[in-house]
mmCIF file of C-alpha atoms in Angstrom:
data_model
loop_
_atom_site.group_PDB
_atom_site.id
_atom_site.type_symbol
_atom_site.label_atom_id
_atom_site.label_comp_id
_atom_site.label_asym_id
_atom_site.label_seq_id
_atom_site.Cartn_x
_atom_site.Cartn_y
_atom_site.Cartn_z
ATOM 1 C CA MET A 1 -88.707 -141.849 -165.395
ATOM 2 C CA THR A 2 -90.861 -138.937 -164.363
ATOM 3 C CA ASP A 3 -94.290 -139.721 -162.966
ATOM 4 C CA THR A 4 -96.855 -138.250 -165.377
ATOM 5 C CA ARG A 5 -99.942 -138.825 -163.265
ATOM 6 C CA PRO A 6 -102.052 -135.815 -162.265
ATOM 7 C CA LEU A 7 -101.330 -134.563 -158.764
ATOM 8 C CA GLY A 8 -104.790 -134.487 -157.267
ATOM 9 C CA GLY A 9 -108.362 -135.558 -157.901
ATOM 10 C CA GLU A 10 -109.681 -132.000 -157.770
ATOM 11 C CA ALA A 11 -107.128 -130.779 -160.281
ATOM 12 C CA SER A 12 -107.548 -133.721 -162.634
ATOM 13 C CA ALA A 13 -111.304 -133.382 -162.574
ATOM 14 C CA ARG A 14 -111.041 -129.738 -163.525
ATOM 15 C CA MET A 15 -108.436 -130.202 -166.226
ATOM 16 C CA GLY A 16 -110.035 -133.330 -167.685
ATOM 17 C CA PHE A 17 -106.851 -135.118 -168.787
ATOM 18 C CA GLY A 18 -108.880 -136.850 -171.493
ATOM 19 C CA MET A 19 -110.995 -138.758 -168.978
ATOM 20 C CA SER A 20 -114.757 -138.581 -168.671
ATOM 21 C CA ARG A 21 -116.446 -138.006 -165.343
ATOM 22 C CA PRO A 22 -118.621 -140.809 -163.939
ATOM 23 C CA GLY A 23 -122.163 -140.720 -165.287
ATOM 24 C CA ARG A 24 -121.368 -138.049 -167.859
ATOM 25 C CA ASP A 25 -121.143 -138.319 -171.642
ATOM 26 C CA PRO A 26 -118.029 -136.319 -172.574
ATOM 27 C CA ALA A 27 -119.134 -135.683 -176.146
ATOM 28 C CA GLY A 28 -122.559 -134.505 -175.016
ATOM 29 C CA ALA A 29 -121.032 -132.330 -172.311
ATOM 30 C CA GLU A 30 -118.690 -130.619 -174.754
ATOM 31 C CA ALA A 31 -121.551 -129.977 -177.159
ATOM 32 C CA ALA A 32 -123.632 -128.466 -174.366
ATOM 33 C CA GLU A 33 -120.773 -126.233 -173.265
ATOM 34 C CA ASP A 34 -120.181 -125.081 -176.865
ATOM 35 C CA ALA A 35 -123.871 -124.268 -177.240
ATOM 36 C CA GLU A 36 -123.864 -122.328 -173.974
ATOM 37 C CA ARG A 37 -120.851 -120.298 -175.046
ATOM 38 C CA ALA A 38 -122.433 -119.567 -178.425
ATOM 39 C CA ALA A 39 -125.596 -118.322 -176.732
ATOM 40 C CA GLU A 40 -123.570 -115.921 -174.568
ATOM 41 C CA THR A 41 -121.456 -114.547 -177.429
ATOM 42 C CA LEU A 42 -122.032 -110.862 -178.144
ATOM 43 C CA PRO A 43 -122.996 -109.728 -181.661
ATOM 44 C CA PRO A 44 -120.217 -108.082 -183.730
ATOM 45 C CA ASP A 45 -121.677 -104.582 -183.336
ATOM 46 C CA ALA A 46 -121.889 -104.779 -179.525
ATOM 47 C CA ARG A 47 -119.645 -102.795 -177.202
ATOM 48 C CA VAL A 48 -117.936 -103.779 -173.966
ATOM 49 C CA ASP A 49 -117.456 -101.221 -171.217
ATOM 50 C CA LEU A 50 -113.939 -102.063 -170.010
ATOM 51 C CA ALA A 51 -114.176 -99.612 -167.103
ATOM 52 C CA LYS A 52 -117.330 -101.370 -165.909
ATOM 53 C CA GLU A 53 -115.703 -104.773 -166.344
ATOM 54 C CA ARG A 54 -112.743 -103.602 -164.287
ATOM 55 C CA ALA A 55 -114.982 -102.215 -161.537
ATOM 56 C CA GLU A 56 -116.982 -105.449 -161.340
ATOM 57 C CA THR A 57 -113.862 -107.549 -160.806
ATOM 58 C CA GLY A 58 -112.814 -105.447 -157.827
ATOM 59 C CA ILE A 59 -109.147 -105.388 -158.873
ATOM 60 C CA ASP A 60 -108.912 -101.691 -157.990
ATOM 61 C CA GLU A 61 -109.063 -102.862 -154.367
ATOM 62 C CA VAL A 62 -105.933 -104.895 -155.043
ATOM 63 C CA PHE A 63 -104.161 -101.881 -156.531
ATOM 64 C CA SER A 64 -105.211 -99.704 -153.582
ATOM 65 C CA SER A 65 -103.917 -102.338 -151.197
ATOM 66 C CA LEU A 66 -100.590 -102.435 -153.026
ATOM 67 C CA ASP A 67 -100.234 -98.668 -152.838
ATOM 68 C CA ALA A 68 -101.141 -98.672 -149.134
ATOM 69 C CA ASP A 69 -98.887 -101.582 -148.169
ATOM 70 C CA LEU A 70 -95.836 -100.860 -150.313
ATOM 71 C CA VAL A 71 -93.911 -97.613 -150.616
ATOM 72 C CA GLY A 72 -92.359 -96.908 -154.029
ATOM 73 C CA LEU A 73 -91.907 -99.849 -156.448
ATOM 74 C CA ALA A 74 -93.466 -97.840 -159.294
ATOM 75 C CA PRO A 75 -92.079 -100.124 -162.071
ATOM 76 C CA VAL A 76 -93.425 -103.207 -160.286
ATOM 77 C CA LYS A 77 -96.882 -101.714 -159.781
ATOM 78 C CA THR A 78 -96.964 -100.571 -163.429
ATOM 79 C CA ARG A 79 -96.178 -104.103 -164.622
ATOM 80 C CA ILE A 80 -98.946 -105.569 -162.465
ATOM 81 C CA ARG A 81 -101.445 -103.110 -163.930
ATOM 82 C CA GLU A 82 -100.281 -104.066 -167.434
ATOM 83 C CA ILE A 83 -100.891 -107.745 -166.707
ATOM 84 C CA ALA A 84 -104.338 -106.898 -165.341
ATOM 85 C CA ALA A 85 -105.121 -104.885 -168.499
ATOM 86 C CA LEU A 86 -104.134 -107.836 -170.710
ATOM 87 C CA LEU A 87 -106.393 -110.204 -168.801
ATOM 88 C CA LEU A 88 -109.320 -107.765 -168.852
ATOM 89 C CA VAL A 89 -109.006 -107.346 -172.618
ATOM 90 C CA ASP A 90 -108.851 -111.132 -173.030
ATOM 91 C CA ARG A 91 -112.110 -111.393 -171.067
ATOM 92 C CA ALA A 92 -113.679 -108.845 -173.394
ATOM 93 C CA ARG A 93 -112.442 -110.711 -176.478
ATOM 94 C CA ALA A 94 -113.958 -113.927 -175.140
ATOM 95 C CA GLN A 95 -117.360 -112.230 -174.964
ATOM 96 C CA PHE A 96 -117.224 -111.820 -178.760
ATOM 97 C CA GLY A 97 -116.187 -115.430 -179.220
ATOM 98 C CA LEU A 98 -112.691 -114.420 -180.296
ATOM 99 C CA SER A 99 -110.257 -117.249 -179.828
ATOM 100 C CA THR A 100 -107.590 -116.372 -177.298
ATOM 101 C CA SER A 101 -105.216 -118.834 -175.709
ATOM 102 C CA ARG A 102 -104.766 -118.493 -171.983
ATOM 103 C CA PRO A 103 -101.799 -116.187 -171.305
ATOM 104 C CA ASN A 104 -98.747 -117.701 -169.683
ATOM 105 C CA LEU A 105 -98.740 -116.221 -166.182
ATOM 106 C CA HIS A 106 -95.667 -117.860 -164.640
ATOM 107 C CA MET A 107 -93.317 -115.183 -163.338
ATOM 108 C CA SER A 108 -89.885 -114.420 -161.942
ATOM 109 C CA PHE A 109 -89.493 -111.871 -159.150
ATOM 110 C CA THR A 110 -85.917 -110.713 -158.683
ATOM 111 C CA GLY A 111 -84.434 -108.379 -156.110
ATOM 112 C CA SER A 112 -82.827 -108.072 -152.710
ATOM 113 C CA PRO A 113 -84.529 -109.338 -149.526
ATOM 114 C CA GLY A 114 -87.195 -107.083 -148.062
ATOM 115 C CA THR A 115 -88.231 -105.424 -151.321
ATOM 116 C CA GLY A 116 -91.840 -106.658 -151.190
ATOM 117 C CA LYS A 117 -91.715 -109.733 -153.428
ATOM 118 C CA THR A 118 -93.847 -111.927 -151.162
ATOM 119 C CA THR A 119 -96.374 -109.155 -150.538
ATOM 120 C CA VAL A 120 -96.751 -108.522 -154.260
ATOM 121 C CA ALA A 121 -97.154 -112.269 -154.881
ATOM 122 C CA LEU A 122 -99.984 -112.344 -152.345
ATOM 123 C CA ARG A 123 -101.737 -109.449 -154.084
ATOM 124 C CA MET A 124 -101.110 -111.065 -157.473
ATOM 125 C CA ALA A 125 -102.880 -114.240 -156.334
ATOM 126 C CA ASP A 126 -105.854 -112.150 -155.213
ATOM 127 C CA MET A 127 -105.948 -110.232 -158.498
ATOM 128 C CA LEU A 128 -105.813 -113.372 -160.662
ATOM 129 C CA HIS A 129 -108.615 -114.901 -158.623
ATOM 130 C CA ARG A 130 -110.812 -111.820 -159.047
ATOM 131 C CA LEU A 131 -110.178 -111.884 -162.795
ATOM 132 C CA GLY A 132 -111.154 -115.549 -162.986
ATOM 133 C CA TYR A 133 -107.704 -116.938 -163.768
ATOM 134 C CA LEU A 134 -107.291 -118.779 -160.457
ATOM 135 C CA ARG A 135 -109.992 -120.848 -158.782
ATOM 136 C CA ARG A 136 -108.982 -120.157 -155.191
ATOM 137 C CA GLY A 137 -106.444 -117.349 -155.251
ATOM 138 C CA HIS A 138 -104.416 -118.543 -152.273
ATOM 139 C CA LEU A 139 -100.629 -118.322 -151.929
ATOM 140 C CA VAL A 140 -98.341 -121.214 -151.012
ATOM 141 C CA SER A 141 -94.821 -119.974 -150.218
ATOM 142 C CA VAL A 142 -91.989 -122.525 -150.137
ATOM 143 C CA THR A 143 -88.223 -122.924 -150.324
ATOM 144 C CA ARG A 144 -85.963 -125.778 -151.425
ATOM 145 C CA ASP A 145 -86.422 -127.593 -148.105
ATOM 146 C CA ASP A 146 -90.157 -127.918 -148.756
ATOM 147 C CA LEU A 147 -89.622 -129.483 -152.203
ATOM 148 C CA VAL A 148 -86.423 -131.532 -152.117
ATOM 149 C CA GLY A 149 -85.871 -134.678 -150.063
ATOM 150 C CA GLN A 150 -82.680 -135.930 -148.476
ATOM 151 C CA TYR A 151 -82.737 -139.468 -149.804
ATOM 152 C CA VAL A 152 -83.858 -141.484 -152.838
ATOM 153 C CA GLY A 153 -87.621 -141.529 -153.332
ATOM 154 C CA HIS A 154 -88.292 -138.617 -150.988
ATOM 155 C CA THR A 155 -88.282 -135.660 -153.409
ATOM 156 C CA ALA A 156 -91.160 -136.601 -155.720
ATOM 157 C CA PRO A 157 -93.738 -137.035 -152.908
ATOM 158 C CA LYS A 158 -92.647 -133.767 -151.254
ATOM 159 C CA THR A 159 -92.834 -131.775 -154.471
ATOM 160 C CA LYS A 160 -96.191 -133.275 -155.487
ATOM 161 C CA GLU A 161 -97.672 -132.609 -152.053
ATOM 162 C CA VAL A 162 -96.696 -128.931 -152.300
ATOM 163 C CA LEU A 163 -98.138 -128.722 -155.811
ATOM 164 C CA LYS A 164 -101.354 -130.351 -154.664
ATOM 165 C CA ARG A 165 -101.745 -127.727 -151.931
ATOM 166 C CA ALA A 166 -101.031 -124.936 -154.407
ATOM 167 C CA MET A 167 -103.494 -126.054 -157.106
ATOM 168 C CA GLY A 168 -106.040 -123.374 -157.879
ATOM 169 C CA GLY A 169 -103.682 -120.715 -156.559
ATOM 170 C CA LEU A 170 -100.159 -119.368 -156.726
ATOM 171 C CA LEU A 171 -96.965 -121.205 -155.798
ATOM 172 C CA PHE A 172 -94.160 -118.875 -154.656
ATOM 173 C CA ILE A 173 -90.700 -120.493 -154.588
ATOM 174 C CA ASP A 174 -88.232 -118.246 -152.764
ATOM 175 C CA GLU A 175 -84.535 -118.507 -153.628
ATOM 176 C CA ALA A 176 -85.472 -120.915 -156.410
ATOM 177 C CA TYR A 177 -81.859 -121.224 -157.618
ATOM 178 C CA TYR A 178 -81.105 -123.465 -154.631
ATOM 179 C CA LEU A 179 -83.142 -126.171 -156.362
ATOM 180 C CA TYR A 180 -80.223 -126.659 -158.741
ATOM 181 C CA ARG A 181 -76.763 -127.570 -157.478
ATOM 182 C CA ALA A 182 -74.451 -128.213 -160.394
ATOM 183 C CA ASP A 183 -71.557 -129.171 -158.138
ATOM 184 C CA ASN A 184 -73.442 -132.132 -156.648
ATOM 185 C CA GLU A 185 -74.383 -134.921 -159.056
ATOM 186 C CA ARG A 186 -76.266 -136.774 -156.323
ATOM 187 C CA ASP A 187 -78.451 -133.794 -155.435
ATOM 188 C CA TYR A 188 -82.198 -134.439 -155.762
ATOM 189 C CA GLY A 189 -83.156 -130.881 -156.724
ATOM 190 C CA GLN A 190 -83.179 -131.715 -160.433
ATOM 191 C CA GLU A 191 -85.953 -134.242 -159.823
ATOM 192 C CA SER A 192 -88.077 -131.521 -158.254
ATOM 193 C CA ILE A 193 -87.341 -129.188 -161.186
ATOM 194 C CA GLU A 194 -88.501 -131.820 -163.691
ATOM 195 C CA ILE A 195 -91.796 -132.269 -161.846
ATOM 196 C CA LEU A 196 -92.301 -128.513 -161.642
ATOM 197 C CA LEU A 197 -91.600 -128.121 -165.365
ATOM 198 C CA GLN A 198 -94.202 -130.687 -166.277
ATOM 199 C CA VAL A 199 -96.884 -129.149 -164.079
ATOM 200 C CA MET A 200 -96.077 -125.587 -165.168
ATOM 201 C CA GLU A 201 -96.708 -126.681 -168.750
ATOM 202 C CA ASN A 202 -99.541 -129.192 -168.462
ATOM 203 C CA GLN A 203 -101.550 -127.630 -165.629
ATOM 204 C CA ARG A 204 -100.902 -123.934 -166.125
ATOM 205 C CA GLU A 205 -104.645 -123.287 -166.265
ATOM 206 C CA ASP A 206 -104.873 -124.239 -162.603
ATOM 207 C CA LEU A 207 -101.575 -123.005 -161.172
ATOM 208 C CA VAL A 208 -99.327 -119.954 -161.425
ATOM 209 C CA VAL A 209 -95.702 -120.310 -160.308
ATOM 210 C CA ILE A 210 -93.479 -117.430 -159.223
ATOM 211 C CA LEU A 211 -89.747 -118.057 -158.864
ATOM 212 C CA ALA A 212 -87.980 -115.496 -156.671
ATOM 213 C CA GLY A 213 -84.457 -114.558 -155.622
ATOM 214 C CA TYR A 214 -81.442 -112.393 -156.314
ATOM 215 C CA LYS A 215 -81.298 -111.297 -159.962
ATOM 216 C CA ASP A 216 -77.782 -112.522 -160.770
ATOM 217 C CA ARG A 217 -78.434 -115.936 -159.249
ATOM 218 C CA MET A 218 -81.794 -116.258 -160.993
ATOM 219 C CA ASP A 219 -80.156 -115.385 -164.323
ATOM 220 C CA SER A 220 -77.604 -118.172 -163.776
ATOM 221 C CA PHE A 221 -80.391 -120.548 -162.768
ATOM 222 C CA PHE A 222 -82.274 -119.919 -166.019
ATOM 223 C CA VAL A 223 -79.091 -120.388 -168.049
ATOM 224 C CA SER A 224 -78.501 -123.751 -166.365
ATOM 225 C CA ASN A 225 -82.179 -124.710 -166.704
ATOM 226 C CA PRO A 226 -83.398 -123.338 -170.063
ATOM 227 C CA GLY A 227 -86.625 -125.312 -169.806
ATOM 228 C CA MET A 228 -87.537 -123.372 -166.684
ATOM 229 C CA GLY A 229 -86.554 -120.055 -168.237
ATOM 230 C CA SER A 230 -88.716 -120.712 -171.306
ATOM 231 C CA ARG A 231 -91.782 -121.186 -169.109
ATOM 232 C CA ILE A 232 -91.450 -117.791 -167.438
ATOM 233 C CA ALA A 233 -93.432 -115.092 -169.233
ATOM 234 C CA HIS A 234 -92.972 -112.159 -166.869
ATOM 235 C CA HIS A 235 -89.643 -111.118 -165.368
ATOM 236 C CA ILE A 236 -90.217 -108.415 -162.752
ATOM 237 C CA ASP A 237 -87.296 -106.763 -160.986
ATOM 238 C CA PHE A 238 -87.776 -105.243 -157.533
ATOM 239 C CA PRO A 239 -85.368 -102.321 -156.983
ATOM 240 C CA ASP A 240 -83.798 -101.555 -153.614
ATOM 241 C CA TYR A 241 -85.566 -98.809 -151.680
ATOM 242 C CA THR A 242 -84.102 -95.311 -151.629
ATOM 243 C CA LEU A 243 -83.301 -93.636 -148.311
ATOM 244 C CA ASP A 244 -86.456 -91.496 -148.541
ATOM 245 C CA GLU A 245 -88.569 -94.586 -149.237
ATOM 246 C CA LEU A 246 -87.015 -96.453 -146.309
ATOM 247 C CA GLU A 247 -87.818 -93.519 -144.049
ATOM 248 C CA ASP A 248 -91.439 -93.508 -145.271
ATOM 249 C CA ILE A 249 -91.658 -97.265 -144.649
ATOM 250 C CA GLY A 250 -90.404 -96.699 -141.114
ATOM 251 C CA LYS A 251 -93.034 -94.036 -140.479
ATOM 252 C CA LEU A 252 -95.786 -96.364 -141.689
ATOM 253 C CA MET A 253 -94.546 -99.236 -139.537
ATOM 254 C CA VAL A 254 -94.235 -97.058 -136.431
ATOM 255 C CA ALA A 255 -97.741 -95.646 -136.925
ATOM 256 C CA ALA A 256 -99.163 -99.140 -137.519
ATOM 257 C CA GLU A 257 -97.819 -100.202 -134.109
ATOM 258 C CA GLY A 258 -99.373 -97.189 -132.377
ATOM 259 C CA TYR A 259 -96.116 -95.281 -131.836
ATOM 260 C CA SER A 260 -94.607 -92.041 -133.091
ATOM 261 C CA PHE A 261 -91.131 -90.518 -133.292
ATOM 262 C CA THR A 262 -90.145 -87.243 -131.701
ATOM 263 C CA SER A 263 -88.805 -84.845 -134.340
ATOM 264 C CA GLU A 264 -85.265 -85.489 -133.079
ATOM 265 C CA ALA A 265 -85.817 -89.265 -133.114
ATOM 266 C CA GLN A 266 -87.072 -89.063 -136.693
ATOM 267 C CA GLU A 267 -83.840 -87.369 -137.756
ATOM 268 C CA THR A 268 -81.801 -89.942 -135.836
ATOM 269 C CA PHE A 269 -83.743 -92.786 -137.436
ATOM 270 C CA ARG A 270 -82.953 -91.420 -140.882
ATOM 271 C CA GLU A 271 -79.282 -91.316 -139.930
ATOM 272 C CA TYR A 272 -79.603 -94.910 -138.694
ATOM 273 C CA LEU A 273 -81.025 -95.975 -142.064
ATOM 274 C CA GLU A 274 -78.260 -94.216 -143.963
ATOM 275 C CA ARG A 275 -75.610 -95.990 -141.895
ATOM 276 C CA ARG A 276 -77.317 -99.376 -141.909
ATOM 277 C CA LYS A 277 -77.912 -99.270 -145.658
ATOM 278 C CA ALA A 278 -74.165 -99.117 -146.215
ATOM 279 C CA GLN A 279 -73.489 -102.160 -144.038
ATOM 280 C CA PRO A 280 -73.548 -105.872 -145.014
ATOM 281 C CA ARG A 281 -76.735 -107.971 -144.980
ATOM 282 C CA PHE A 282 -79.049 -104.978 -145.273
ATOM 283 C CA ALA A 283 -82.530 -106.276 -146.110
ATOM 284 C CA ASN A 284 -84.523 -103.160 -147.043
ATOM 285 C CA ALA A 285 -87.985 -103.113 -145.400
ATOM 286 C CA ARG A 286 -87.114 -106.183 -143.340
ATOM 287 C CA SER A 287 -84.182 -104.345 -141.760
ATOM 288 C CA VAL A 288 -86.416 -101.336 -141.117
ATOM 289 C CA ARG A 289 -88.895 -103.531 -139.252
ATOM 290 C CA ASN A 290 -86.128 -105.124 -137.198
ATOM 291 C CA ALA A 291 -84.773 -101.698 -136.270
ATOM 292 C CA ILE A 292 -88.187 -100.548 -135.077
ATOM 293 C CA GLU A 293 -88.674 -103.706 -133.021
ATOM 294 C CA ARG A 294 -85.354 -103.126 -131.269
ATOM 295 C CA ALA A 295 -86.227 -99.459 -130.713
ATOM 296 C CA ARG A 296 -89.423 -100.600 -129.007
ATOM 297 C CA LEU A 297 -87.382 -102.878 -126.752
ATOM 298 C CA ARG A 298 -85.115 -100.006 -125.719
ATOM 299 C CA HIS A 299 -88.146 -97.757 -125.231
ATOM 300 C CA ALA A 300 -89.779 -100.297 -122.922
ATOM 301 C CA SER A 301 -86.559 -100.821 -120.934
ATOM 302 C CA ARG A 302 -86.119 -97.070 -120.589
ATOM 303 C CA LEU A 303 -89.597 -96.646 -119.133
ATOM 304 C CA MET A 304 -89.144 -99.564 -116.738
ATOM 305 C CA VAL A 305 -85.857 -98.340 -115.246
ATOM 306 C CA ALA A 306 -87.335 -94.856 -114.747
ATOM 307 C CA ASP A 307 -89.308 -96.371 -111.850
ATOM 308 C CA ARG A 308 -92.107 -93.813 -111.933
ATOM 309 C CA PRO A 309 -95.659 -93.515 -113.283
ATOM 310 C CA VAL A 310 -95.864 -92.833 -117.038
ATOM 311 C CA ASN A 311 -98.505 -91.123 -119.144
ATOM 312 C CA LYS A 312 -99.958 -92.079 -122.515
ATOM 313 C CA GLU A 313 -97.649 -89.770 -124.438
ATOM 314 C CA GLU A 314 -94.602 -91.496 -123.000
ATOM 315 C CA LEU A 315 -96.021 -94.928 -123.843
ATOM 316 C CA ILE A 316 -96.382 -94.098 -127.528
ATOM 317 C CA THR A 317 -93.309 -91.917 -128.148
ATOM 318 C CA LEU A 318 -89.972 -93.254 -129.374
ATOM 319 C CA ALA A 319 -87.141 -90.920 -128.404
ATOM 320 C CA THR A 320 -83.647 -90.346 -129.785
ATOM 321 C CA GLU A 321 -82.001 -92.594 -127.197
ATOM 322 C CA ASP A 322 -84.194 -95.501 -128.333
ATOM 323 C CA ILE A 323 -82.529 -95.284 -131.744
ATOM 324 C CA LEU A 324 -79.003 -94.380 -130.678
ATOM 325 C CA GLY A 325 -78.734 -97.580 -128.644
ATOM 326 C CA SER A 326 -78.215 -99.534 -131.880
ATOM 327 C CA ARG A 327 -74.810 -101.028 -132.679
ATOM 328 C CA VAL A 328 -74.991 -99.046 -135.924
ATOM 329 C CA PHE A 329 -74.099 -96.032 -133.772
ATOM 330 C CA ALA A 330 -71.237 -97.814 -131.999
ATOM 331 C CA ASP A 331 -68.740 -95.114 -132.998
ATOM 332 C CA HIS A 332 -71.120 -92.347 -131.889
ATOM 333 C CA ASN A 333 -71.740 -94.010 -128.531
ATOM 334 C CA ALA A 334 -68.026 -94.604 -127.986
ATOM 335 C CA ASP A 335 -67.254 -90.930 -128.652
ATOM 336 C CA HIS A 336 -70.071 -89.883 -126.314
ATOM 337 C CA ASN A 337 -68.799 -92.125 -123.512
ATOM 338 C CA THR A 338 -65.255 -90.776 -123.942
ATOM 339 C CA GLU A 339 -66.515 -87.204 -123.651
ATOM 340 C CA THR A 340 -68.521 -88.091 -120.533
ATOM 341 C CA ASP A 341 -65.580 -89.828 -118.860
ATOM 342 C CA SER A 342 -63.302 -86.855 -119.506
ATOM 343 C CA ARG A 343 -65.585 -84.408 -117.756
#
C-alpha cells in the first residue's frame, strides 16, 4: 500500500491537505482570502499591459541567458517562450477574477547527451519562480540511484527524501526510463514511480517534474507507464547540434577559458568535430568540452617541453598540434609518421 502522507511540513502547510493551521480558523481564513482577492480584482473595462507585466517578472533575463549559454536549439527556445506566454496570460486573467486552473507544467525533455537539457531545466526553474509558479525556483537533478533502493523498505524513504528537497522547485530525473525494468519483477523502481505519480498529481502546485532521456527509450517508458505519460503536459525534443553549431559552441568554450585558436587550429578543430561526430558515443556539447580540455592538456605539455620562457600570446593560443594529438586523427598521425620515417 502506498504511503499517502504529505512529504514535508513546509509542503503540507502550503498545500493545506484539508488541515487547519494551529490557532487559525480555516473558514475565517478562506473568507478573508476571498475578500482580499475580490478587492484586488480589476473592473471589466480595465486593461492589462502584458509587456509591462513581462518586464516586471524579469523573464527576459532568462531568455537572454538561454541565448547566451546555448547555441541553436531554436525549437526548444520557442517552446519555452510559449509556456511563458501562457503563464503571463493566466496571470492577467487572474487579475480580472477569471477562473483559471493551474496549468500542468510537468515536462519531458528528450534528446541525445550534451544537447542542453539540464541547462534548460535550470533556466526553466528560474523562469517559473519569477512568474510565481514555484516558491523557490531551485533545481534538484537526480538519476535512478538517487530514488531507488537496493532492498525492501529502502526505496520509499529515498524517493520521499528527494521529493522533500525538491519541493518548491523543479525535480529533474535524468534517464528516467531506468526507473522501470520490466524484465525484473523484484525491481523496486515501480515503487518509486508510484510515489512520483501521486506527488505529481496531488502536489503539482508546489513541484514541477521533468523526465529526461533518449526519445525512443522515453517513448517506450510512457507506453509501459501510461499513468506517467498522462501527467506530462509538455514534450520537448532537443535536436543534435549541427557541425556549424558545434564549432560555435567550441569557440564560446575556448573564449570562456581565456584561450583562442590560431586560424589553422580553428580549421583543424572543425575537422576534428566532423570526424568525432561520426564516431560512437558522441555527446554533442559535452564531447566538445572534453576535446577542448584535452587540447589544453596538450598545449600545456607542449609549452613545458619547450624549456624556454613563454609570452602571454603563447599562453592563450591553441595551435594545430594541440588538436591533431587526438586519437580522432590516428590515421592522419600514422600517415604523417610514415612520411617522416621515409625521409
